[in-house]
């Protein structure tokens, strides 16, 4: 398994501002990275896969980038419904592993 | 809208058993690989078991192999996890998730989870 390290653990952002979340793999995972959003009491939701491809019905304000060992999820202008925990997942090897999550909270 | 609904969680004593279920709706269930993950309190997500669409491939993490059994019934759009010899460290919210696209390691749909607590 390739540990995935997410940073920061908590990100305080004002509505309308940009949020940048990072995920680092201990070795190259090529572009096999996905991002999920989880709100309290709700099922996680797939946002991004293949590093940068948005899942169905995901707004354009969510974007993913990176390669190798460094990956980023950017939320261009935070809306009230975006305050949640975000997990990165690498699926280059088996089993896929997740980062510990970044909580995006209202500043 | 796709729904995955887990059930069967509860409080059990060490060594006891539980069977979790995951009911799927508005999903081409028989075309999806299905997975169980868990999230211990305050911890991240752990992938613990997978089953391919026709049940021909099964996966278990080291932490549950030999104690847990995954199965599915495509006629009932349901996924199961039989958990035996439960331990305190199995305490977690158990989530089912479906991989329905070209790469089934990408989890397209998730349930909200069911809580399993193992304590004497």
CSV table of C-alpha atoms in Angstrom, one decimal:
chain,number,residue,atom,x,y,z
A,1,UNK,CA,0.0,0.0,0.0
A,2,UNK,CA,1.1,3.5,-0.8
A,3,UNK,CA,0.4,5.9,2.1
A,4,UNK,CA,-1.3,9.0,1.0
A,5,UNK,CA,-0.7,12.1,3.0
A,6,UNK,CA,-3.2,14.9,2.9
A,7,UNK,CA,-2.6,18.5,3.9
A,8,UNK,CA,-3.7,20.5,5.7
A,9,UNK,CA,-5.7,18.5,8.1
A,10,UNK,CA,-8.1,21.5,8.4
A,11,UNK,CA,-8.5,24.4,6.1
A,12,UNK,CA,-10.5,27.5,7.1
A,13,UNK,CA,-11.9,29.4,4.2
A,14,UNK,CA,-14.4,32.1,3.7
A,15,UNK,CA,-17.3,31.6,1.3
A,16,UNK,CA,-16.3,32.7,-2.2
A,17,UNK,CA,-12.6,32.1,-1.6
A,18,UNK,CA,-10.4,29.5,-3.3
A,19,UNK,CA,-9.5,26.3,-1.4
A,20,UNK,CA,-6.4,24.3,-2.3
A,21,UNK,CA,-6.1,20.8,-0.9
A,22,UNK,CA,-3.0,18.6,-1.3
A,23,UNK,CA,-2.3,14.9,-1.4
A,24,UNK,CA,1.1,13.4,-1.5
A,25,UNK,CA,1.9,9.7,-2.3
A,26,UNK,CA,5.0,8.0,-1.0
A,27,UNK,CA,5.8,6.7,-4.5
A,28,UNK,CA,4.5,7.5,-8.0
A,29,UNK,CA,0.8,6.6,-8.6
A,30,UNK,CA,0.9,7.9,-12.1
A,31,UNK,CA,-2.5,9.6,-12.5
A,32,UNK,CA,-4.6,7.1,-10.6
A,33,UNK,CA,-6.0,9.5,-8.0
A,34,UNK,CA,-9.5,10.2,-7.1
A,35,UNK,CA,-11.1,12.7,-4.7
A,36,UNK,CA,-14.3,12.3,-2.6
A,37,UNK,CA,-16.4,14.7,-0.6
A,38,UNK,CA,-18.1,13.6,2.6
A,39,UNK,CA,-20.5,15.7,4.6
A,40,UNK,CA,-21.6,14.8,8.1
A,41,UNK,CA,-24.1,12.0,8.1
A,42,UNK,CA,-24.0,11.6,4.3
A,43,UNK,CA,-22.5,9.2,1.9
A,44,UNK,CA,-19.2,10.1,0.4
A,45,UNK,CA,-19.5,11.5,-3.2
A,46,UNK,CA,-17.0,11.0,-6.0
A,47,UNK,CA,-15.7,14.3,-7.3
A,48,UNK,CA,-12.7,13.6,-9.4
A,49,UNK,CA,-11.0,10.6,-10.9
A,50,UNK,CA,-8.0,10.1,-13.1
A,51,UNK,CA,-6.4,13.1,-11.3
A,52,UNK,CA,-8.5,15.7,-13.2
A,53,UNK,CA,-11.7,14.2,-14.6
A,54,UNK,CA,-14.8,15.5,-13.0
A,55,UNK,CA,-17.4,12.9,-12.1
A,56,UNK,CA,-21.0,13.2,-13.4
A,57,UNK,CA,-22.8,16.4,-12.3
A,58,UNK,CA,-19.8,17.8,-10.4
A,59,UNK,CA,-19.6,21.6,-10.9
A,60,UNK,CA,-16.7,23.1,-12.8
A,61,UNK,CA,-15.5,24.9,-9.6
A,62,UNK,CA,-14.0,21.6,-8.6
A,63,UNK,CA,-10.7,20.8,-10.4
A,64,UNK,CA,-7.9,18.3,-9.9
A,65,UNK,CA,-4.3,18.4,-11.0
A,66,UNK,CA,-1.0,16.8,-10.4
A,67,UNK,CA,1.0,13.7,-11.4
A,68,UNK,CA,3.5,11.3,-9.9
A,69,UNK,CA,3.4,11.9,-6.2
A,70,UNK,CA,1.8,15.3,-5.8
A,71,UNK,CA,-1.9,16.0,-6.4
A,72,UNK,CA,-4.2,18.9,-5.7
A,73,UNK,CA,-7.9,19.5,-5.5
A,74,UNK,CA,-8.9,23.1,-6.0
A,75,UNK,CA,-12.3,24.5,-5.3
A,76,UNK,CA,-12.3,27.9,-7.1
A,77,UNK,CA,-15.0,29.7,-5.2
A,78,UNK,CA,-16.3,28.0,-2.1
A,79,UNK,CA,-20.1,27.7,-1.6
A,80,UNK,CA,-21.9,26.9,1.6
A,81,UNK,CA,-22.5,23.3,0.5
A,82,UNK,CA,-18.8,22.7,-0.1
A,83,UNK,CA,-17.8,22.7,3.6
A,84,UNK,CA,-17.1,19.1,4.2
A,85,UNK,CA,-14.2,16.5,4.5
A,86,UNK,CA,-12.3,15.7,1.4
A,87,UNK,CA,-10.4,12.4,0.8
A,88,UNK,CA,-7.9,11.6,-1.8
A,89,UNK,CA,-7.6,8.0,-3.0
A,90,UNK,CA,-4.8,6.3,-5.0
A,91,UNK,CA,-5.8,3.3,-7.0
A,92,UNK,CA,-2.5,2.5,-8.7
A,93,UNK,CA,-2.0,-0.6,-6.6
A,94,UNK,CA,-4.2,-3.0,-4.8
A,95,UNK,CA,-5.9,-2.3,-2.4
A,96,UNK,CA,-6.6,1.4,-3.1
A,97,UNK,CA,-5.8,3.6,-0.1
A,98,UNK,CA,-7.1,6.8,1.1
A,99,UNK,CA,-5.6,9.9,2.7
A,100,UNK,CA,-6.7,10.9,6.2
A,101,UNK,CA,-8.9,13.7,4.9
A,102,UNK,CA,-8.9,17.5,4.9
A,103,UNK,CA,-11.7,19.2,6.7
A,104,UNK,CA,-12.8,22.4,4.9
A,105,UNK,CA,-14.5,24.6,7.4
A,106,UNK,CA,-16.0,28.1,7.4
A,107,UNK,CA,-13.6,30.8,8.4
B,1,UNK,CA,-30.9,8.8,-8.0
B,2,UNK,CA,-28.8,5.8,-7.0
B,3,UNK,CA,-29.2,4.7,-3.4
B,4,UNK,CA,-27.1,2.3,-1.4
B,5,UNK,CA,-28.5,1.6,2.1
B,6,UNK,CA,-26.5,-0.4,4.6
B,7,UNK,CA,-28.2,-2.2,7.5
B,8,UNK,CA,-27.4,-4.8,10.2
B,9,UNK,CA,-25.0,-2.9,12.4
B,10,UNK,CA,-25.2,-2.9,16.1
B,11,UNK,CA,-23.5,-3.5,19.4
B,12,UNK,CA,-21.9,-6.9,19.9
B,13,UNK,CA,-19.5,-8.6,22.2
B,14,UNK,CA,-16.0,-9.7,21.2
B,15,UNK,CA,-16.1,-13.1,19.4
B,16,UNK,CA,-19.7,-12.6,18.2
B,17,UNK,CA,-21.0,-12.4,14.7
B,18,UNK,CA,-23.0,-9.9,12.6
B,19,UNK,CA,-24.3,-9.8,9.0
B,20,UNK,CA,-24.3,-6.5,7.2
B,21,UNK,CA,-26.5,-5.9,4.2
B,22,UNK,CA,-26.4,-3.2,1.5
B,23,UNK,CA,-29.5,-2.7,-0.7
B,24,UNK,CA,-29.0,-1.0,-4.0
B,25,UNK,CA,-31.6,0.9,-6.0
B,26,UNK,CA,-31.6,2.6,-9.3
B,27,UNK,CA,-28.3,1.0,-10.1
B,28,UNK,CA,-27.4,-1.6,-12.7
B,29,UNK,CA,-26.2,-3.7,-9.7
B,30,UNK,CA,-25.2,-6.7,-11.7
B,31,UNK,CA,-22.7,-4.7,-13.7
B,32,UNK,CA,-20.9,-3.2,-10.7
B,33,UNK,CA,-18.2,-4.4,-8.5
B,34,UNK,CA,-19.1,-4.0,-4.9
B,35,UNK,CA,-17.0,-3.1,-2.0
B,36,UNK,CA,-17.0,-2.8,1.8
B,37,UNK,CA,-15.0,-0.1,3.5
B,38,UNK,CA,-14.9,1.0,7.1
B,39,UNK,CA,-14.1,4.1,9.0
B,40,UNK,CA,-13.1,3.8,12.6
B,41,UNK,CA,-14.0,6.7,14.9
B,42,UNK,CA,-11.8,9.6,14.1
B,43,UNK,CA,-9.9,7.6,11.4
B,44,UNK,CA,-9.7,7.5,7.7
B,45,UNK,CA,-11.3,5.1,5.2
B,46,UNK,CA,-10.1,1.5,5.1
B,47,UNK,CA,-10.9,-0.8,2.1
B,48,UNK,CA,-11.7,-4.2,3.5
B,49,UNK,CA,-13.4,-6.4,1.0
B,50,UNK,CA,-14.5,-6.5,-2.7
B,51,UNK,CA,-16.5,-8.7,-4.9
B,52,UNK,CA,-16.7,-8.6,-8.7
B,53,UNK,CA,-19.9,-8.4,-10.6
B,54,UNK,CA,-20.4,-12.1,-11.1
B,55,UNK,CA,-18.7,-13.0,-7.7
B,56,UNK,CA,-15.8,-14.5,-9.5
B,57,UNK,CA,-13.2,-12.4,-7.7
B,58,UNK,CA,-13.1,-11.8,-4.0
B,59,UNK,CA,-10.7,-9.6,-2.0
B,60,UNK,CA,-10.1,-9.3,1.7
B,61,UNK,CA,-7.7,-7.0,3.6
B,62,UNK,CA,-5.3,-8.7,6.0
B,63,UNK,CA,-7.2,-7.2,8.9
B,64,UNK,CA,-10.4,-9.2,8.1
B,65,UNK,CA,-9.3,-12.2,6.0
B,66,UNK,CA,-10.5,-15.5,7.5
B,67,UNK,CA,-13.1,-13.8,9.6
B,68,UNK,CA,-15.3,-11.9,7.2
B,69,UNK,CA,-17.1,-13.2,4.1
B,70,UNK,CA,-18.4,-11.0,1.3
B,71,UNK,CA,-21.3,-12.1,-1.0
B,72,UNK,CA,-23.9,-10.7,-3.2
B,73,UNK,CA,-27.3,-11.6,-4.7
B,74,UNK,CA,-27.7,-9.9,-8.1
B,75,UNK,CA,-31.4,-11.0,-8.2
B,76,UNK,CA,-32.0,-9.0,-5.0
B,77,UNK,CA,-29.6,-6.1,-5.8
B,78,UNK,CA,-28.0,-6.8,-2.5
B,79,UNK,CA,-24.5,-7.0,-1.0
B,80,UNK,CA,-23.6,-8.8,2.2
B,81,UNK,CA,-20.8,-9.0,4.7
B,82,UNK,CA,-20.7,-11.8,7.2
B,83,UNK,CA,-18.5,-10.9,10.1
B,84,UNK,CA,-17.3,-13.6,12.5
B,85,UNK,CA,-15.0,-13.5,15.5
B,86,UNK,CA,-15.5,-9.8,15.9
B,87,UNK,CA,-12.8,-7.8,17.8
B,88,UNK,CA,-12.8,-4.4,19.5
B,89,UNK,CA,-10.7,-3.1,16.6
B,90,UNK,CA,-13.5,-3.9,14.2
B,91,UNK,CA,-15.5,-1.1,15.7
B,92,UNK,CA,-16.3,1.3,12.9
B,93,UNK,CA,-18.9,2.6,10.5
B,94,UNK,CA,-19.1,0.1,7.6
B,95,UNK,CA,-19.9,1.6,4.2
B,96,UNK,CA,-20.7,-0.2,0.9
B,97,UNK,CA,-19.6,1.4,-2.3
B,98,UNK,CA,-20.1,0.5,-6.0
B,99,UNK,CA,-17.5,0.7,-8.8
B,100,UNK,CA,-19.5,0.7,-12.0
B,101,UNK,CA,-17.3,2.4,-14.5
B,102,UNK,CA,-14.3,1.2,-16.6
B,103,UNK,CA,-12.1,1.1,-13.5
B,104,UNK,CA,-14.0,-0.4,-10.6
B,105,UNK,CA,-11.4,0.8,-8.2
B,106,UNK,CA,-13.1,4.2,-8.6
B,107,UNK,CA,-16.1,4.3,-6.3
B,108,UNK,CA,-18.9,5.9,-8.1
B,109,UNK,CA,-21.6,5.4,-5.4
B,110,UNK,CA,-21.6,5.0,-1.7
B,111,UNK,CA,-23.9,4.4,1.2
B,112,UNK,CA,-24.1,6.3,4.4
B,113,UNK,CA,-22.8,3.4,6.5
B,114,UNK,CA,-23.9,1.3,9.4
B,115,UNK,CA,-22.2,1.4,12.8
B,116,UNK,CA,-20.7,-1.7,14.3
B,117,UNK,CA,-19.5,-1.5,17.9
B,118,UNK,CA,-17.7,-4.4,19.5
B,119,UNK,CA,-17.4,-4.1,23.2
B,120,UNK,CA,-17.7,-6.4,26.3
